PDB file of C-alpha atoms in Angstrom:
ATOM      1  CA  MET A   1     -33.567 -86.339  -6.202  1.00 43.00           C
ATOM      2  CA  ASP A   2     -30.609 -87.329  -8.335  1.00 78.00           C
ATOM      3  CA  HIS A   3     -26.910 -87.230  -7.501  1.00 82.00           C
ATOM      4  CA  LEU A   4     -26.233 -83.814  -9.097  1.00 84.00           C
ATOM      5  CA  SER A   5     -29.164 -82.180  -7.320  1.00 86.00           C
ATOM      6  CA  GLU A   6     -27.922 -83.614  -4.036  1.00 88.00           C
ATOM      7  CA  LEU A   7     -24.396 -82.276  -4.644  1.00 88.00           C
ATOM      8  CA  PHE A   8     -25.677 -78.775  -5.346  1.00 89.00           C
ATOM      9  CA  LEU A   9     -28.034 -78.840  -2.381  1.00 89.00           C
ATOM     10  CA  LYS A  10     -25.089 -79.854  -0.183  1.00 90.00           C
ATOM     11  CA  LEU A  11     -23.091 -76.884  -1.529  1.00 90.00           C
ATOM     12  CA  LYS A  12     -25.971 -74.491  -0.878  1.00 90.00           C
ATOM     13  CA  LEU A  13     -26.609 -75.782   2.654  1.00 90.00           C
ATOM     14  CA  GLY A  14     -22.886 -75.648   3.431  1.00 88.00           C
ATOM     15  CA  VAL A  15     -22.753 -71.995   2.423  1.00 88.00           C
ATOM     16  CA  GLU A  16     -25.882 -71.169   4.423  1.00 88.00           C
ATOM     17  CA  GLU A  17     -24.415 -72.833   7.523  1.00 89.00           C
ATOM     18  CA  THR A  18     -20.796 -71.685   7.326  1.00 86.00           C
ATOM     19  CA  LYS A  19     -20.941 -68.669   4.976  1.00 81.00           C
ATOM     20  CA  GLY A  20     -18.086 -70.357   3.105  1.00 85.00           C
ATOM     21  CA  LEU A  21     -17.801 -72.728   0.186  1.00 89.00           C
ATOM     22  CA  ASP A  22     -16.218 -76.166   0.504  1.00 89.00           C
ATOM     23  CA  LEU A  23     -13.947 -76.155  -2.558  1.00 89.00           C
ATOM     24  CA  GLY A  24     -13.600 -79.942  -2.402  1.00 90.00           C
ATOM     25  CA  ASP A  25     -17.369 -80.261  -2.763  1.00 89.00           C
ATOM     26  CA  VAL A  26     -17.265 -77.812  -5.671  1.00 90.00           C
ATOM     27  CA  ASP A  27     -14.612 -79.915  -7.404  1.00 92.00           C
ATOM     28  CA  THR A  28     -16.783 -83.001  -6.865  1.00 90.00           C
ATOM     29  CA  ALA A  29     -19.721 -81.188  -8.483  1.00 90.00           C
ATOM     30  CA  ILE A  30     -17.556 -80.015 -11.405  1.00 90.00           C
ATOM     31  CA  ASN A  31     -16.274 -83.562 -11.960  1.00 90.00           C
ATOM     32  CA  ALA A  32     -19.843 -84.904 -11.828  1.00 88.00           C
ATOM     33  CA  LEU A  33     -20.945 -82.325 -14.400  1.00 88.00           C
ATOM     34  CA  GLN A  34     -18.014 -83.105 -16.681  1.00 87.00           C
ATOM     35  CA  SER A  35     -18.687 -86.847 -16.551  1.00 88.00           C
ATOM     36  CA  ASN A  36     -22.481 -86.519 -16.936  1.00 81.00           C
ATOM     37  CA  ASN A  37     -23.461 -87.986 -20.312  1.00 74.00           C
ATOM     38  CA  GLU A  38     -27.198 -87.792 -19.783  1.00 73.00           C
ATOM     39  CA  GLU A  39     -29.577 -84.936 -20.466  1.00 78.00           C
ATOM     40  CA  PHE A  40     -30.769 -83.013 -17.432  1.00 84.00           C
ATOM     41  CA  ASP A  41     -34.432 -83.281 -16.606  1.00 86.00           C
ATOM     42  CA  GLU A  42     -36.349 -80.113 -15.789  1.00 86.00           C
ATOM     43  CA  THR A  43     -36.488 -80.790 -12.047  1.00 87.00           C
ATOM     44  CA  THR A  44     -32.745 -81.387 -11.825  1.00 87.00           C
ATOM     45  CA  ILE A  45     -32.005 -78.174 -13.719  1.00 91.00           C
ATOM     46  CA  GLU A  46     -34.374 -76.222 -11.473  1.00 89.00           C
ATOM     47  CA  ASN A  47     -32.804 -77.650  -8.292  1.00 88.00           C
ATOM     48  CA  ILE A  48     -29.263 -77.022  -9.477  1.00 91.00           C
ATOM     49  CA  LEU A  49     -29.969 -73.435 -10.535  1.00 92.00           C
ATOM     50  CA  LYS A  50     -31.698 -72.581  -7.242  1.00 91.00           C
ATOM     51  CA  SER A  51     -28.515 -73.638  -5.489  1.00 91.00           C
ATOM     52  CA  VAL A  52     -26.277 -71.786  -7.941  1.00 92.00           C
ATOM     53  CA  VAL A  53     -28.182 -68.521  -7.493  1.00 91.00           C
ATOM     54  CA  ALA A  54     -27.605 -68.799  -3.735  1.00 90.00           C
ATOM     55  CA  LEU A  55     -23.920 -69.628  -4.256  1.00 91.00           C
ATOM     56  CA  LEU A  56     -23.403 -66.470  -6.318  1.00 91.00           C
ATOM     57  CA  GLU A  57     -23.771 -64.427  -3.133  1.00 88.00           C
ATOM     58  CA  ILE A  58     -20.275 -65.520  -2.065  1.00 90.00           C
ATOM     59  CA  ASP A  59     -17.717 -62.715  -2.249  1.00 89.00           C
ATOM     60  CA  GLU A  60     -14.456 -64.564  -1.587  1.00 93.00           C
ATOM     61  CA  PRO A  61     -12.594 -64.522  -4.963  1.00 94.00           C
ATOM     62  CA  GLU A  62     -11.531 -68.174  -5.180  1.00 94.00           C
ATOM     63  CA  SER A  63     -15.009 -69.354  -4.246  1.00 93.00           C
ATOM     64  CA  LYS A  64     -16.667 -66.873  -6.629  1.00 95.00           C
ATOM     65  CA  ALA A  65     -14.483 -68.170  -9.486  1.00 95.00           C
ATOM     66  CA  LYS A  66     -15.428 -71.758  -8.630  1.00 94.00           C
ATOM     67  CA  VAL A  67     -19.152 -70.919  -8.681  1.00 95.00           C
ATOM     68  CA  LEU A  68     -18.744 -69.255 -12.066  1.00 96.00           C
ATOM     69  CA  MET A  69     -16.841 -72.326 -13.248  1.00 94.00           C
ATOM     70  CA  LEU A  70     -19.800 -74.443 -12.119  1.00 94.00           C
ATOM     71  CA  ILE A  71     -22.119 -72.275 -14.195  1.00 95.00           C
ATOM     72  CA  ALA A  72     -19.835 -72.622 -17.230  1.00 94.00           C
ATOM     73  CA  GLU A  73     -19.913 -76.407 -16.824  1.00 93.00           C
ATOM     74  CA  ILE A  74     -23.691 -76.487 -16.308  1.00 94.00           C
ATOM     75  CA  ALA A  75     -24.213 -74.416 -19.468  1.00 94.00           C
ATOM     76  CA  LYS A  76     -22.293 -76.878 -21.633  1.00 92.00           C
ATOM     77  CA  SER A  77     -25.540 -78.879 -21.805  1.00 91.00           C
ATOM     78  CA  GLU A  78     -27.996 -77.483 -24.309  1.00 92.00           C
ATOM     79  CA  GLU A  79     -31.043 -78.091 -22.116  1.00 93.00           C
ATOM     80  CA  THR A  80     -29.625 -75.927 -19.307  1.00 94.00           C
ATOM     81  CA  ARG A  81     -28.920 -72.751 -21.284  1.00 95.00           C
ATOM     82  CA  VAL A  82     -32.412 -71.247 -21.403  1.00 96.00           C
ATOM     83  CA  PRO A  83     -33.060 -72.057 -17.709  1.00 96.00           C
ATOM     84  CA  CYS A  84     -29.768 -70.284 -16.856  1.00 96.00           C
ATOM     85  CA  VAL A  85     -31.113 -67.145 -18.506  1.00 96.00           C
ATOM     86  CA  LYS A  86     -34.522 -67.509 -16.849  1.00 95.00           C
ATOM     87  CA  ALA A  87     -32.783 -67.854 -13.468  1.00 95.00           C
ATOM     88  CA  GLY A  88     -31.330 -64.369 -13.999  1.00 94.00           C
ATOM     89  CA  LEU A  89     -27.695 -65.437 -14.238  1.00 96.00           C
ATOM     90  CA  ILE A  90     -26.700 -63.177 -17.158  1.00 95.00           C
ATOM     91  CA  ALA A  91     -26.685 -59.853 -15.272  1.00 94.00           C
ATOM     92  CA  THR A  92     -24.854 -61.352 -12.297  1.00 94.00           C
ATOM     93  CA  ILE A  93     -22.226 -62.980 -14.474  1.00 95.00           C
ATOM     94  CA  LEU A  94     -21.689 -59.785 -16.471  1.00 94.00           C
ATOM     95  CA  SER A  95     -21.090 -57.838 -13.260  1.00 94.00           C
ATOM     96  CA  ASN A  96     -18.077 -60.068 -12.619  1.00 94.00           C
ATOM     97  CA  LEU A  97     -16.289 -58.975 -15.811  1.00 91.00           C
ATOM     98  CA  GLU A  98     -14.986 -55.930 -13.942  1.00 90.00           C
ATOM     99  CA  SER A  99     -13.323 -58.025 -11.256  1.00 92.00           C
ATOM    100  CA  GLU A 100      -9.608 -57.589 -10.645  1.00 90.00           C
ATOM    101  CA  ASP A 101      -9.304 -61.359 -10.206  1.00 92.00           C
ATOM    102  CA  PRO A 102      -8.350 -62.900 -13.576  1.00 88.00           C
ATOM    103  CA  ASN A 103      -9.898 -66.273 -12.702  1.00 91.00           C
ATOM    104  CA  ILE A 104     -13.255 -64.644 -11.937  1.00 94.00           C
ATOM    105  CA  VAL A 105     -13.110 -62.866 -15.303  1.00 90.00           C
ATOM    106  CA  LEU A 106     -12.058 -66.070 -17.083  1.00 89.00           C
ATOM    107  CA  GLN A 107     -14.882 -68.126 -15.587  1.00 93.00           C
ATOM    108  CA  SER A 108     -17.388 -65.314 -16.229  1.00 93.00           C
ATOM    109  CA  LEU A 109     -16.408 -65.262 -19.894  1.00 90.00           C
ATOM    110  CA  ARG A 110     -16.665 -69.051 -20.113  1.00 91.00           C
ATOM    111  CA  ALA A 111     -20.100 -68.985 -18.483  1.00 94.00           C
ATOM    112  CA  ILE A 112     -21.376 -66.242 -20.804  1.00 93.00           C
ATOM    113  CA  GLY A 113     -19.991 -68.028 -23.852  1.00 91.00           C
ATOM    114  CA  ASN A 114     -21.522 -71.357 -22.897  1.00 93.00           C
ATOM    115  CA  ILE A 115     -24.915 -69.915 -21.948  1.00 95.00           C
ATOM    116  CA  SER A 116     -25.143 -67.853 -25.138  1.00 92.00           C
ATOM    117  CA  TYR A 117     -24.139 -70.654 -27.508  1.00 91.00           C
ATOM    118  CA  ASP A 118     -27.071 -71.202 -29.870  1.00 89.00           C
ATOM    119  CA  ASN A 119     -29.409 -69.468 -27.382  1.00 91.00           C
ATOM    120  CA  GLU A 120     -31.487 -66.543 -28.615  1.00 90.00           C
ATOM    121  CA  LEU A 121     -32.938 -65.841 -25.161  1.00 93.00           C
ATOM    122  CA  ALA A 122     -29.404 -65.413 -23.802  1.00 92.00           C
ATOM    123  CA  LYS A 123     -28.491 -63.102 -26.665  1.00 89.00           C
ATOM    124  CA  SER A 124     -31.559 -60.987 -25.912  1.00 90.00           C
ATOM    125  CA  ALA A 125     -30.658 -60.827 -22.222  1.00 92.00           C
ATOM    126  CA  LEU A 126     -27.084 -59.923 -23.107  1.00 89.00           C
ATOM    127  CA  ALA A 127     -28.318 -57.162 -25.426  1.00 87.00           C
ATOM    128  CA  GLU A 128     -30.573 -55.852 -22.652  1.00 92.00           C
ATOM    129  CA  HIS A 129     -27.600 -55.684 -20.258  1.00 92.00           C
ATOM    130  CA  LYS A 130     -25.106 -54.448 -22.887  1.00 88.00           C
ATOM    131  CA  GLY A 131     -23.227 -57.729 -22.512  1.00 86.00           C
ATOM    132  CA  ALA A 132     -21.612 -57.713 -25.942  1.00 82.00           C
ATOM    133  CA  GLU A 133     -20.307 -54.195 -25.375  1.00 84.00           C
ATOM    134  CA  LYS A 134     -18.868 -55.248 -22.012  1.00 86.00           C
ATOM    135  CA  ILE A 135     -17.109 -58.220 -23.591  1.00 82.00           C
ATOM    136  CA  VAL A 136     -15.721 -56.076 -26.416  1.00 79.00           C
ATOM    137  CA  LYS A 137     -14.539 -53.558 -23.801  1.00 82.00           C
ATOM    138  CA  LYS A 138     -12.829 -56.397 -21.910  1.00 81.00           C
ATOM    139  CA  LEU A 139     -11.200 -57.521 -25.173  1.00 76.00           C
ATOM    140  CA  GLY A 140      -9.850 -53.985 -25.617  1.00 76.00           C
ATOM    141  CA  VAL A 141      -8.404 -54.006 -22.092  1.00 77.00           C
ATOM    142  CA  LEU A 142      -6.861 -57.425 -22.695  1.00 73.00           C
ATOM    143  CA  GLU A 143      -5.364 -56.181 -25.967  1.00 70.00           C
ATOM    144  CA  LYS A 144      -3.507 -53.439 -24.105  1.00 72.00           C
ATOM    145  CA  SER A 145      -2.059 -55.884 -21.598  1.00 71.00           C
ATOM    146  CA  PHE A 146      -1.347 -58.725 -24.030  1.00 67.00           C
ATOM    147  CA  ASP A 147       1.660 -60.800 -23.014  1.00 68.00           C
ATOM    148  CA  GLU A 148       3.008 -63.250 -25.549  1.00 71.00           C
ATOM    149  CA  ASN A 149       4.571 -65.298 -22.752  1.00 71.00           C
ATOM    150  CA  SER A 150       1.320 -65.887 -20.869  1.00 71.00           C
ATOM    151  CA  ASP A 151      -1.147 -68.675 -21.614  1.00 69.00           C
ATOM    152  CA  ASN A 152      -3.656 -66.027 -22.830  1.00 68.00           C
ATOM    153  CA  LYS A 153      -6.632 -67.956 -21.432  1.00 73.00           C
ATOM    154  CA  LEU A 154      -8.500 -64.723 -20.783  1.00 68.00           C
ATOM    155  CA  GLU A 155      -8.070 -63.529 -24.345  1.00 68.00           C
ATOM    156  CA  LEU A 156      -9.183 -66.883 -25.746  1.00 70.00           C
ATOM    157  CA  ALA A 157     -12.198 -67.026 -23.423  1.00 74.00           C
ATOM    158  CA  ALA A 158     -13.162 -63.450 -24.330  1.00 71.00           C
ATOM    159  CA  CYS A 159     -12.980 -64.221 -28.030  1.00 68.00           C
ATOM    160  CA  GLY A 160     -14.883 -67.475 -27.669  1.00 70.00           C
ATOM    161  CA  SER A 161     -17.530 -65.763 -25.594  1.00 73.00           C
ATOM    162  CA  MET A 162     -17.798 -62.931 -28.089  1.00 70.00           C
ATOM    163  CA  LEU A 163     -18.134 -65.339 -31.006  1.00 69.00           C
ATOM    164  CA  ASN A 164     -21.041 -67.097 -29.288  1.00 70.00           C
ATOM    165  CA  VAL A 165     -22.703 -63.820 -28.343  1.00 72.00           C
ATOM    166  CA  ALA A 166     -22.233 -62.167 -31.731  1.00 66.00           C
ATOM    167  CA  SER A 167     -22.747 -65.163 -33.998  1.00 65.00           C
ATOM    168  CA  ASP A 168     -25.787 -63.531 -35.621  1.00 63.00           C
ATOM    169  CA  ASP A 169     -24.580 -59.925 -35.397  1.00 58.00           C
ATOM    170  CA  GLU A 170     -22.128 -59.006 -38.152  1.00 61.00           C
ATOM    171  CA  ALA A 171     -21.144 -55.632 -36.676  1.00 56.00           C
ATOM    172  CA  LEU A 172     -20.232 -57.130 -33.301  1.00 52.00           C
ATOM    173  CA  THR A 173     -18.410 -60.028 -34.930  1.00 54.00           C
ATOM    174  CA  ARG A 174     -16.356 -57.587 -37.042  1.00 59.00           C
ATOM    175  CA  ARG A 175     -15.554 -55.372 -34.057  1.00 54.00           C
ATOM    176  CA  SER A 176     -14.388 -58.268 -31.873  1.00 51.00           C
ATOM    177  CA  SER A 177     -12.465 -59.796 -34.797  1.00 58.00           C
ATOM    178  CA  VAL A 178     -10.576 -56.535 -35.358  1.00 57.00           C
ATOM    179  CA  ILE A 179      -9.564 -56.392 -31.682  1.00 53.00           C
ATOM    180  CA  TRP A 180      -8.519 -60.059 -31.629  1.00 51.00           C
ATOM    181  CA  SER A 181      -6.570 -59.623 -34.882  1.00 57.00           C
ATOM    182  CA  SER A 182      -4.662 -56.723 -33.368  1.00 52.00           C
ATOM    183  CA  ILE A 183      -3.859 -58.844 -30.291  1.00 48.00           C
ATOM    184  CA  ILE A 184      -2.469 -61.569 -32.546  1.00 48.00           C
ATOM    185  CA  PHE A 185      -0.574 -59.003 -34.662  1.00 45.00           C
ATOM    186  CA  VAL A 186       1.019 -57.385 -31.591  1.00 45.00           C
ATOM    187  CA  GLY A 187       2.038 -60.813 -30.347  1.00 47.00           C
ATOM    188  CA  LEU A 188       3.557 -61.747 -33.692  1.00 40.00           C
ATOM    189  CA  CYS A 189       5.398 -58.430 -34.005  1.00 43.00           C
ATOM    190  CA  GLU A 190       6.865 -58.767 -30.554  1.00 45.00           C
ATOM    191  CA  THR A 191       7.963 -62.323 -31.369  1.00 42.00           C
ATOM    192  CA  GLU A 192       9.680 -61.170 -34.564  1.00 44.00           C
ATOM    193  CA  SER A 193      11.519 -58.216 -33.004  1.00 40.00           C
ATOM    194  CA  PRO A 194      15.163 -58.727 -31.952  1.00 42.00           C
TER     195      PRO A 194
END
């Protein structure tokens, strides 16, 4: 068992024992994922995703956001994207788009965007669960609450996610582009006003 599998198993066992997530261990796993320059083998991916599925049961907002961040980092590697879909992560991640916690929404959007990048199976799963519509809806909500003084991470993540999801769907790309253009226009108009 390699180092990453061991880290994720430790996270899973910690949650099973304490019903809580050790955020320090999560940060260690995120750092290990970010510094991993090697391809994942099938066994490692399987072990990691079994742990991640168990971790998604956590309800505490900060921990939930960290688990979603882990998924976003895992899905940066091409060889992990299809297994993420096969593990059933799409529906669970989409359910988090309605959260009131902006970090949960941000990490959900990142995870969806990364999983769906150049991944037809993910796009099919997203279509089955009306994922693109949910992201466009979230873009519309974000448009209404746009704040030129914020870092706009949510808006950027939503657009990036939508671009990955809709890359082969002209209608969805147009619809999300219109919403994003109006966000930019509102921001520019507010900047120009006295």
